[in-house]
Short mmCIF file of C-alpha atoms in Angstrom, two decimals:
data_model
loop_
_atom_site.label_atom_id
_atom_site.label_comp_id
_atom_site.label_asym_id
_atom_site.label_seq_id
_atom_site.Cartn_x
_atom_site.Cartn_y
_atom_site.Cartn_z
CA MET A 246 4.11 -12.40 -28.14
CA GLU A 247 1.10 -10.96 -29.98
CA VAL A 248 2.39 -7.41 -29.48
CA GLU A 249 5.80 -8.35 -30.90
CA LYS A 250 4.12 -10.06 -33.86
CA LYS A 251 2.08 -6.92 -34.63
CA ASP A 252 5.22 -4.77 -34.38
CA ASP A 253 7.01 -7.10 -36.81
CA GLU A 254 4.10 -6.86 -39.24
CA LYS A 255 4.15 -3.05 -39.05
CA GLU A 256 7.89 -3.01 -39.66
CA SER A 257 7.62 -5.37 -42.60
CA LYS A 258 4.79 -3.28 -44.08
CA ALA A 259 6.79 -0.06 -43.64
CA GLU A 260 9.83 -1.70 -45.27
CA LYS A 261 7.74 -2.82 -48.25
CA GLU A 262 6.28 0.65 -48.71
CA PHE A 263 9.72 2.24 -48.53
CA LYS A 264 11.12 -0.29 -51.03
CA LEU A 265 8.22 0.44 -53.42
CA TYR A 266 8.80 4.18 -52.97
CA CYS A 267 12.51 3.88 -53.82
CA ASN A 268 11.92 1.59 -56.81
CA PHE A 269 9.08 3.73 -58.16
CA TRP A 270 11.08 6.94 -58.35
CA GLN A 271 14.22 5.12 -59.48
CA LEU A 272 12.18 4.13 -62.54
CA GLN A 273 12.22 7.76 -63.73
CA ASP A 274 15.93 7.43 -64.49
CA TYR A 275 15.13 4.73 -67.09
CA PHE A 276 12.36 6.85 -68.58
CA ARG A 277 14.87 9.67 -68.90
CA ASP A 278 17.59 7.53 -70.54
CA PRO A 279 16.13 4.27 -71.91
CA THR A 280 19.44 3.21 -73.48
CA GLN A 281 20.49 1.99 -70.01
CA CYS A 282 18.20 -1.01 -70.49
CA TYR A 283 20.55 -2.46 -73.10
CA ASP A 284 23.04 -3.06 -70.30
CA LYS A 285 22.56 -6.47 -68.67
CA LYS A 286 22.79 -5.22 -65.08
CA HIS A 287 20.39 -2.33 -65.66
CA TRP A 288 18.02 -4.57 -67.62
CA GLU A 289 17.60 -6.94 -64.67
CA LEU A 290 16.98 -4.00 -62.33
CA PHE A 291 14.47 -2.47 -64.77
CA CYS A 292 12.60 -5.79 -65.07
CA GLY A 293 12.38 -6.17 -61.30
CA ILE A 294 11.08 -2.64 -60.75
CA THR A 295 8.59 -2.94 -63.62
CA SER A 296 7.20 -6.26 -62.40
CA GLU A 297 6.73 -4.82 -58.90
CA ILE A 298 4.94 -1.68 -60.11
CA ILE A 299 2.69 -3.52 -62.59
CA SER A 300 1.82 -6.01 -59.86
CA THR A 301 1.00 -3.15 -57.44
CA PHE A 302 -1.27 -1.48 -60.00
CA THR A 303 -3.00 -4.80 -60.71
CA LYS A 304 -3.70 -5.49 -57.02
CA LYS A 305 -5.01 -1.99 -56.29
CA LYS A 306 -8.08 -1.56 -58.47
CA LEU A 307 -9.34 1.96 -58.71
CA ASP A 308 -13.05 1.32 -59.28
CA SER A 309 -15.27 -1.71 -59.69
CA ARG A 310 -16.94 -0.03 -62.67
CA ALA A 311 -13.72 -0.40 -64.64
CA SER A 312 -14.50 -4.08 -65.40
CA LYS A 313 -17.90 -3.18 -66.88
CA LYS A 314 -18.51 -2.00 -70.41
CA GLU A 315 -18.17 1.76 -70.46
CA PRO A 316 -20.01 4.16 -72.77
CA VAL A 317 -18.24 5.93 -75.58
CA MET A 318 -16.40 9.05 -74.40
CA LYS A 319 -18.56 12.10 -75.07
CA GLU A 320 -16.70 14.74 -73.11
CA THR A 321 -15.09 17.60 -74.93
CA ALA A 322 -11.37 18.23 -74.66
CA ASP A 323 -11.90 21.07 -72.16
CA GLU A 324 -13.99 18.84 -69.89
CA PHE A 325 -11.68 15.85 -70.20
CA ILE A 326 -8.43 17.62 -69.27
CA GLU A 327 -9.34 18.75 -65.79
CA GLU A 328 -5.99 18.52 -64.00
CA TYR A 329 -2.46 18.99 -65.21
CA PHE A 330 0.67 18.85 -63.06
CA PRO A 331 3.97 19.76 -64.73
CA LYS A 332 5.99 18.06 -61.96
CA TYR A 333 5.59 15.05 -59.71
CA LEU A 334 5.50 15.41 -55.93
CA THR A 335 7.98 12.87 -54.56
CA ASN A 336 7.10 12.85 -50.88
CA GLN A 337 6.92 9.30 -49.52
CA ASN A 338 3.64 9.94 -47.74
CA LEU A 339 1.97 10.90 -51.03
CA LEU A 340 2.83 7.75 -52.98
CA SER A 341 -0.17 5.74 -51.77
CA LEU A 342 -2.48 8.59 -52.77
CA GLN A 343 -0.76 9.00 -56.15
CA ILE A 344 -1.14 5.32 -56.99
CA ASN A 345 -4.88 5.63 -56.38
CA ASP A 346 -5.12 8.63 -58.72
CA SER A 347 -6.23 7.69 -62.24
CA ASN A 348 -4.38 10.53 -63.98
CA PHE A 349 -1.13 9.74 -62.19
CA ARG A 350 -1.46 6.06 -63.03
CA ARG A 351 -2.03 6.89 -66.70
CA TYR A 352 1.10 9.05 -66.77
CA VAL A 353 3.23 6.13 -65.58
CA LEU A 354 1.61 3.52 -67.85
CA MET A 355 1.98 5.75 -70.92
CA GLN A 356 5.66 6.19 -70.14
CA TYR A 357 5.97 2.42 -69.99
CA LEU A 358 4.35 2.05 -73.43
CA ILE A 359 6.70 4.65 -74.91
CA ILE A 360 9.85 3.02 -73.52
CA PHE A 361 8.67 -0.47 -74.60
CA GLN A 362 8.22 0.77 -78.18
CA TYR A 363 11.58 2.54 -78.16
CA LEU A 364 13.45 -0.55 -76.97
CA GLN A 365 11.93 -2.76 -79.70
CA THR A 366 12.01 -0.27 -82.59
CA SER A 367 14.91 -0.14 -85.03
CA ILE A 368 16.31 3.41 -85.14
CA LYS A 369 19.26 4.42 -87.27
CA PHE A 370 20.86 6.33 -84.38
CA LYS A 371 21.18 3.21 -82.25
CA THR A 372 24.45 1.28 -82.12
CA ASP A 373 24.81 -2.38 -83.07
CA ALA A 374 24.93 -3.36 -79.40
CA GLN A 375 21.58 -1.73 -78.63
CA VAL A 376 19.45 -4.71 -79.64
CA LEU A 377 17.19 -6.90 -77.45
CA SER A 378 17.31 -10.65 -77.39
CA THR A 379 14.32 -12.88 -78.17
CA ASP A 380 13.58 -13.50 -74.47
CA GLN A 381 13.73 -9.79 -73.73
CA GLY A 382 11.32 -9.09 -76.60
CA LYS A 383 8.85 -11.68 -75.27
CA TRP A 384 9.02 -10.16 -71.79
CA ILE A 385 8.25 -6.68 -73.21
CA ASP A 386 5.28 -8.06 -75.19
CA ASP A 387 3.84 -9.58 -72.01
CA GLN A 388 4.31 -6.38 -70.04
CA ARG A 389 2.75 -4.32 -72.88
CA LYS A 390 -0.38 -6.49 -72.77
CA LYS A 391 -0.62 -6.02 -69.00
CA THR A 392 -0.14 -2.27 -69.40
CA PHE A 393 -2.94 -1.96 -71.96
CA ARG A 394 -5.17 -4.07 -69.72
CA LEU A 395 -4.52 -1.72 -66.81
CA LEU A 396 -5.34 1.27 -69.03
CA ASP A 397 -8.63 -0.38 -70.00
CA GLU A 398 -9.46 -0.79 -66.31
CA THR A 399 -8.47 2.77 -65.33
CA PRO A 400 -11.55 5.04 -65.11
CA PRO A 401 -12.86 7.23 -66.52
CA ASN A 402 -13.22 6.09 -70.15
CA GLY A 403 -10.41 3.56 -69.86
CA LYS A 404 -11.12 1.75 -73.12
CA ALA A 405 -11.31 4.99 -75.10
CA PHE A 406 -8.04 6.19 -73.61
CA SER A 407 -6.37 2.87 -74.35
CA SER A 408 -7.46 2.89 -78.00
CA SER A 409 -6.20 6.48 -78.38
CA ALA A 410 -2.83 5.46 -76.93
CA LYS A 411 -2.57 2.59 -79.45
CA ALA A 412 -3.35 4.95 -82.34
CA ILE A 413 -0.73 7.47 -81.19
CA LEU A 414 1.98 4.83 -80.83
CA LYS A 415 1.13 3.36 -84.24
CA ARG A 416 1.42 6.79 -85.85
CA GLU A 417 4.75 7.32 -84.11
CA LEU A 418 6.08 4.16 -85.77
CA ILE A 419 5.24 5.68 -89.16
CA TRP A 420 7.25 8.78 -88.37
CA ILE A 421 10.19 6.68 -87.11
CA ARG A 422 10.23 4.71 -90.33
CA TRP A 423 10.07 7.92 -92.38
CA LYS A 424 13.07 9.36 -90.50
CA ASN A 425 15.03 6.09 -90.87
CA GLU A 426 14.57 6.36 -94.63
CA GLY A 427 16.14 9.83 -94.68
CA CYS A 428 12.92 11.91 -94.60
CA PRO A 429 11.93 11.39 -98.26
CA SER A 430 9.48 13.76 -99.94
CA MET A 431 5.83 12.98 -99.26
CA VAL A 432 4.67 14.36 -102.61
CA ILE A 433 3.39 11.52 -104.78
CA PRO A 434 5.06 11.80 -108.21
CA THR A 435 2.74 11.86 -111.20
CA PRO A 436 3.24 9.03 -113.73
CA SER A 437 5.29 10.20 -116.68
CA THR A 438 3.77 9.61 -120.11
CA ALA A 439 5.82 7.86 -122.79
CA ALA A 440 7.06 9.94 -125.73
CA PRO A 441 4.70 9.60 -128.75
CA PRO A 442 6.07 8.19 -132.03
CA PRO A 443 7.01 10.65 -134.79
CA ALA A 444 3.87 11.76 -136.61
CA SER A 445 3.35 12.30 -140.30
CA GLU A 446 2.23 15.60 -141.85
CA ASP A 447 -1.41 14.52 -141.97
CA THR A 448 -1.32 13.48 -138.35
CA GLU A 449 0.23 16.80 -137.32
CA ALA A 450 -2.44 18.76 -139.21
CA ALA A 451 -5.21 16.74 -137.58
CA GLY A 452 -3.65 17.24 -134.15
CA ALA A 453 -3.39 21.00 -134.69
CA ALA A 454 -7.07 21.17 -135.68
CA GLU A 455 -8.09 19.28 -132.53
CA ALA A 456 -5.90 21.54 -130.39
CA ASP A 457 -7.67 24.59 -131.82
CA LYS A 458 -11.02 23.14 -130.83
CA LYS A 459 -9.95 22.41 -127.23
CA PRO A 460 -10.07 25.27 -124.72
CA ASN A 461 -6.73 26.70 -123.68
CA PRO A 462 -5.47 25.29 -120.37
CA ARG A 463 -5.22 27.64 -117.38
CA LYS A 464 -2.07 29.70 -117.55
CA ARG A 465 0.31 28.92 -114.74
CA LYS A 466 1.05 31.82 -112.42
CA LEU A 467 4.63 33.05 -112.29
CA PRO A 468 6.59 32.46 -109.06
CA LEU A 469 6.73 35.43 -106.73
CA GLY A 470 10.44 35.98 -107.31
CA ASP A 471 9.99 36.18 -111.09
CA MET A 472 7.04 38.55 -110.68
CA MET A 473 9.12 40.86 -108.47
CA LYS A 474 11.96 40.94 -111.03
CA LEU A 475 9.56 41.62 -113.87
CA GLU A 476 7.82 44.48 -112.08
CA ALA A 477 11.15 45.92 -110.89
CA LYS A 478 12.08 46.46 -114.55
CA HIS A 479 9.01 48.69 -114.88
CA GLY A 480 9.89 50.68 -111.75
CA LYS A 481 7.41 48.93 -109.43
CA ILE A 482 7.96 47.02 -106.23
CA ASN A 483 5.93 43.89 -105.47
CA LEU A 484 5.41 43.30 -101.74
CA GLY A 485 3.51 40.04 -102.19
CA ASN A 486 0.22 41.59 -101.18
CA LYS A 487 -2.09 43.42 -103.56
CA GLY A 488 -3.08 46.17 -101.11
CA LEU A 489 0.46 46.80 -99.84
CA THR A 490 1.84 46.82 -103.37
CA LYS A 491 -0.72 49.45 -104.42
CA LEU A 492 0.08 51.70 -101.44
CA TRP A 493 3.82 51.39 -101.91
CA ASN A 494 3.72 52.29 -105.61
CA ILE A 495 1.52 55.40 -105.29
CA ASN A 496 4.74 57.39 -105.33
CA PRO A 497 7.82 55.54 -106.63
CA ASP A 498 10.20 57.94 -104.87
CA ASN A 499 9.77 57.39 -101.12
CA LEU A 500 11.94 60.38 -100.17
CA GLU A 501 9.83 62.74 -102.25
CA ALA A 502 6.68 61.21 -100.77
CA CYS A 503 7.96 62.02 -97.27
CA LYS A 504 8.63 65.62 -98.36
CA ASP A 505 5.12 66.07 -99.70
CA LYS A 506 3.35 69.15 -98.32
CA GLU A 507 0.34 67.03 -97.41
CA ARG A 508 2.50 65.20 -94.88
CA ASN A 509 3.48 68.41 -93.10
CA PHE A 510 1.19 68.36 -90.08
CA LEU A 511 3.05 70.98 -88.01
CA PRO A 512 1.45 74.44 -87.81
CA SER A 513 3.52 77.57 -88.35
CA LEU A 514 4.94 79.42 -85.36
CA ARG A 515 2.79 82.48 -86.02
CA GLU A 516 -0.36 80.38 -86.37
CA TYR A 517 0.25 78.56 -83.09
CA PHE A 518 1.63 81.41 -80.94
CA GLU A 519 -0.26 84.45 -82.22
CA ASP A 520 -3.23 84.19 -79.84
CA PRO A 521 -1.12 83.42 -76.73
CA ILE A 522 1.16 86.39 -77.62
CA GLN A 523 -1.88 88.66 -77.74
CA GLU A 524 -2.89 87.35 -74.32
CA LEU A 525 0.31 88.84 -72.90
CA ASN A 526 -0.96 92.32 -73.73
CA PRO A 527 -2.47 93.69 -70.47
CA HIS A 528 -4.94 95.83 -72.40
CA ASN A 529 -6.66 92.63 -73.62
CA GLY A 530 -7.72 91.91 -70.05
CA VAL A 531 -6.93 88.16 -70.05
CA GLU A 532 -6.64 86.89 -66.50
CA GLU A 533 -3.53 84.94 -65.55
CA GLN A 534 -5.36 81.67 -64.91
CA TYR A 535 -6.95 81.66 -68.37
CA LYS A 536 -3.77 82.22 -70.38
CA LYS A 537 -2.58 79.48 -72.72
CA VAL A 538 0.89 79.40 -71.17
CA ASN A 539 -0.59 77.97 -67.97
CA GLU A 540 -2.05 74.92 -69.79
CA GLY A 541 0.32 71.98 -69.48
CA GLU A 542 -0.82 70.28 -72.68
CA TRP A 543 -0.43 73.47 -74.73
CA GLY A 544 2.99 74.13 -73.20
CA TRP A 545 4.22 70.63 -74.08
CA ARG A 546 3.13 71.08 -77.71
CA ALA A 547 4.67 74.54 -77.80
CA LEU A 548 8.05 73.14 -76.77
CA ARG A 549 7.81 70.44 -79.44
CA LEU A 550 6.99 73.01 -82.12
CA MET A 551 9.73 75.41 -81.00
CA SER A 552 12.33 72.63 -81.10
CA ARG A 553 11.46 72.11 -84.77
CA ARG A 554 10.94 75.67 -86.04
CA SER A 555 12.16 78.35 -83.62
CA GLN A 556 15.75 79.55 -83.51
CA HIS A 557 15.21 80.92 -80.01
CA PHE A 558 14.80 77.43 -78.58
CA PHE A 559 18.51 76.61 -78.95
CA LEU A 560 20.07 79.98 -78.15
CA LEU A 561 19.98 79.49 -74.38
CA GLY A 562 20.61 75.80 -73.92
CA ASN A 563 21.99 76.08 -70.36
CA MET A 564 19.38 78.47 -69.04
CA ASN A 565 17.93 77.85 -65.62
CA ILE A 566 14.15 77.46 -66.08
CA SER A 567 12.13 77.84 -62.90
CA LYS A 568 8.65 77.36 -64.39
CA LEU A 569 7.50 76.49 -67.87
CA PRO A 570 5.00 79.39 -68.19
CA ASP A 571 7.76 81.89 -67.41
CA TYR A 572 10.01 80.37 -70.06
CA LEU A 573 7.23 80.34 -72.66
CA GLU A 574 6.39 84.00 -71.96
CA LEU A 575 10.04 84.94 -72.50
CA MET A 576 10.16 83.01 -75.79
CA MET A 577 6.88 84.52 -76.99
CA LYS A 578 8.11 88.06 -76.34
CA ARG A 579 11.08 87.33 -78.57
CA MET A 580 8.87 85.82 -81.24
CA ALA A 581 6.56 88.84 -81.02
CA LYS A 582 9.46 90.99 -82.23
CA ASP A 583 10.01 88.57 -85.13
CA PHE A 584 6.31 88.76 -86.03
CA ASP A 585 6.21 92.59 -85.58
CA ILE A 586 3.52 92.28 -82.94
CA ASN A 587 3.53 95.21 -80.49
CA ILE A 588 2.96 94.19 -76.89
CA ASP A 589 2.37 96.94 -74.32
CA GLU A 590 3.82 95.47 -71.16
CA PRO A 591 1.95 96.28 -67.93
CA VAL A 592 3.80 98.45 -65.44
CA THR A 593 3.46 97.55 -61.76
CA ALA A 594 3.97 100.65 -59.64
CA ALA A 595 2.83 101.76 -56.21
CA ASP A 596 0.69 104.68 -55.05
CA GLY A 597 -0.16 106.73 -58.21
CA ASP A 598 3.01 105.99 -60.16
CA GLY A 599 1.06 103.48 -62.24
CA GLU A 600 -1.28 106.10 -63.56
CA ALA A 601 1.64 108.35 -64.37
CA ALA A 602 3.27 105.55 -66.34
CA ALA A 603 0.02 104.86 -68.19
CA ASN A 604 -0.22 108.55 -69.13
CA GLY A 605 3.28 108.58 -70.49
CA ASP A 606 4.64 110.63 -67.58
CA SER A 607 6.78 108.29 -65.48
CA ASN A 608 9.79 110.31 -64.33
CA GLY A 609 9.72 112.08 -67.67
CA THR A 610 10.25 108.79 -69.58
CA ASP A 611 7.97 108.08 -72.56
CA ALA A 612 6.89 104.71 -73.91
CA LYS A 613 9.91 104.57 -76.22
CA ASP A 614 12.30 104.92 -73.28
CA MET A 615 10.51 102.11 -71.43
CA ASN A 616 11.15 99.71 -74.31
CA SER A 617 14.79 100.68 -74.89
CA LYS A 618 17.84 98.96 -73.53
CA LEU A 619 18.81 99.62 -69.88
CA THR A 620 21.56 102.21 -69.47
CA ASP A 621 24.60 101.84 -67.22
CA GLU A 622 23.20 104.51 -64.89
CA GLN A 623 19.89 102.63 -64.56
CA ILE A 624 21.73 99.34 -63.95
CA ALA A 625 23.75 100.98 -61.12
CA GLN A 626 20.57 102.36 -59.49
CA LEU A 627 18.80 99.02 -59.82
CA ALA A 628 21.76 97.18 -58.24
CA VAL A 629 21.41 99.34 -55.12
CA LYS A 630 17.65 98.89 -54.84
CA LEU A 631 17.56 95.14 -55.64
CA ALA A 632 20.69 94.11 -53.71
CA GLU A 633 18.79 92.28 -50.96
CA LYS A 634 16.54 90.38 -53.40
CA TRP A 635 19.00 89.73 -56.24
CA GLU A 636 18.83 85.91 -55.99
CA ALA A 637 15.06 86.00 -56.71
CA LEU A 638 15.85 87.44 -60.16
CA ILE A 639 18.01 84.49 -61.28
CA PRO A 640 15.19 82.21 -62.56
CA LYS A 641 13.49 85.17 -64.28
CA PHE A 642 16.57 86.17 -66.27
CA CYS A 643 17.11 82.62 -67.65
CA LEU A 644 20.89 82.99 -67.64
CA PRO A 645 23.26 80.08 -68.33
CA GLN A 646 24.40 78.28 -65.19
CA GLU A 647 28.03 79.34 -65.62
CA LYS A 648 26.96 83.00 -65.62
CA VAL A 649 24.92 82.45 -62.46
CA ASP A 650 27.90 80.77 -60.78
CA GLU A 651 30.14 83.73 -61.71
CA CYS A 652 27.69 86.15 -60.09
CA LYS A 653 27.47 84.08 -56.91
CA GLU A 654 31.27 83.82 -56.66
CA ALA A 655 31.83 87.54 -57.28
CA SER A 656 33.72 89.38 -54.56
CA GLY A 657 31.97 92.07 -52.60
CA GLY A 658 28.50 92.30 -51.14
CA ASN A 659 25.04 91.74 -52.56
CA GLU A 660 25.17 95.04 -54.42
CA GLU A 661 28.19 93.92 -56.49
CA LYS A 662 26.59 90.52 -57.20
CA CYS A 663 23.33 92.16 -58.26
CA LEU A 664 25.22 94.58 -60.53
CA LYS A 665 27.04 91.65 -62.18
CA LEU A 666 23.75 89.75 -62.60
CA LEU A 667 21.97 92.73 -64.24
CA THR A 668 24.94 93.34 -66.53
CA ALA A 669 24.97 89.69 -67.66
CA TRP A 670 21.23 89.86 -68.36
CA VAL A 671 21.58 93.03 -70.46
CA GLN A 672 24.47 91.49 -72.41
CA GLN A 673 22.38 88.41 -73.13
CA ASP A 674 19.01 89.93 -74.04
CA GLN A 675 20.34 93.22 -75.48
CA ASP A 676 17.25 95.28 -76.47
CA GLY A 677 15.04 92.79 -74.67
CA ALA A 678 16.50 93.90 -71.33
CA SER A 679 14.34 97.02 -71.17
CA PRO A 680 12.77 98.91 -68.24
CA ALA A 681 9.35 97.58 -69.27
CA GLU A 682 10.61 93.98 -69.26
CA LEU A 683 12.25 94.36 -65.85
CA THR A 684 9.15 96.04 -64.45
CA TYR A 685 7.01 93.17 -65.69
CA LEU A 686 9.36 90.56 -64.17
CA LEU A 687 9.44 92.34 -60.82
CA GLY A 688 5.64 92.66 -60.90
CA SER A 689 5.31 88.89 -61.21
CA LEU A 690 7.57 88.60 -58.12
CA LYS A 691 5.56 91.31 -56.31
CA MET A 692 8.72 93.42 -56.00
CA GLY A 693 7.69 96.36 -58.22
CA GLN A 694 7.79 98.82 -55.31
CA LEU A 695 11.54 98.29 -54.91
CA ILE A 696 12.39 100.22 -58.09
CA ASP A 697 10.18 103.26 -57.59
CA GLY A 698 11.79 106.38 -58.99
CA VAL A 699 14.33 104.60 -61.21
CA PHE A 700 12.36 104.90 -64.50
#
């Protein structure tokens, strides 16, 4: 019998806790839409849930110190707001812990105070049916007193929190009344003075003399719009700020200001490329690793400058660039001709042919012949010697992709493809496709020995 009685008590306790859990979270629907309380059925349900929750809070005191007189709140705002939870956790097992949490309890009680004030306040957006009866108003007044009493007893600083809540709700009533009245202007009008009676000539003379003695009142400043119109007539623009207005009006014509020579920060092509062009001359003895063309930052700026000021940058838009230094060297050789800078290209030859070339005796060809355009006979000889390595020349010649595709699709063996490639390069570079240029390109590929005896 005793065991059954204990089981019945456990079941009844579990049922009560579950009922409280369901009623507690059902209350949030009324907080979300308080107009439901004007319906009779919902009002009775709201009263039952509220009475149960207020009774539960009253029975479960948080701290015995709440009944004592508490000191004035001295904490700063940062110290007072220690926890903040944007959402409630609605697990049934957490409800008993939440009820014993002072912050959670304050959240619920403040929502009660807000809904009580809303239900009793006259708002112009409410319908005629949304009005409480006298008995309903008395019930809300009783529950409001109990709510404030619970806030006073909720530590920490319950009384201070309760007084702050009262002040906030009172201020909210002022705003509600202001909105109900159509949001009138809050500027207090100055009392208008009555018009004086017509004065005689003596009175007018005396008044004028007194006005001369009085200091002139402070001249009222023109509105910003009128000031802008006035200054626009004189060719000035008012930006509303003294410093900005001064800067803007330094030059009235903005287009001319942008064209000012002082705003031209780009160097000339000759100024920027002259030293790197001289580095290409082998007689200057600049090692490959120390040349400007191998510096990434300098190369990036060179491309930017060439896109603005060099006509060579756009001549070969579809060229196949293998490496940036190679492309920049090609462009600088072309610019060297524009600047009339003579560059003696190094000749890479094997066994003693290099000395012969340096002495002007390379197969009977002088320096002028080395810088002239390749002849058809030389192109035919080169096609035979470079047939096996012709694909290595493609990135060095910087030909458009369609030209490269034509060479690859040409009928015949490697010799025919190489001949077509060399011919396309000569047609593109004209005088730039010289024996010296080809020798230099093959030297960078370490293939200079393949063309021995051609030049």
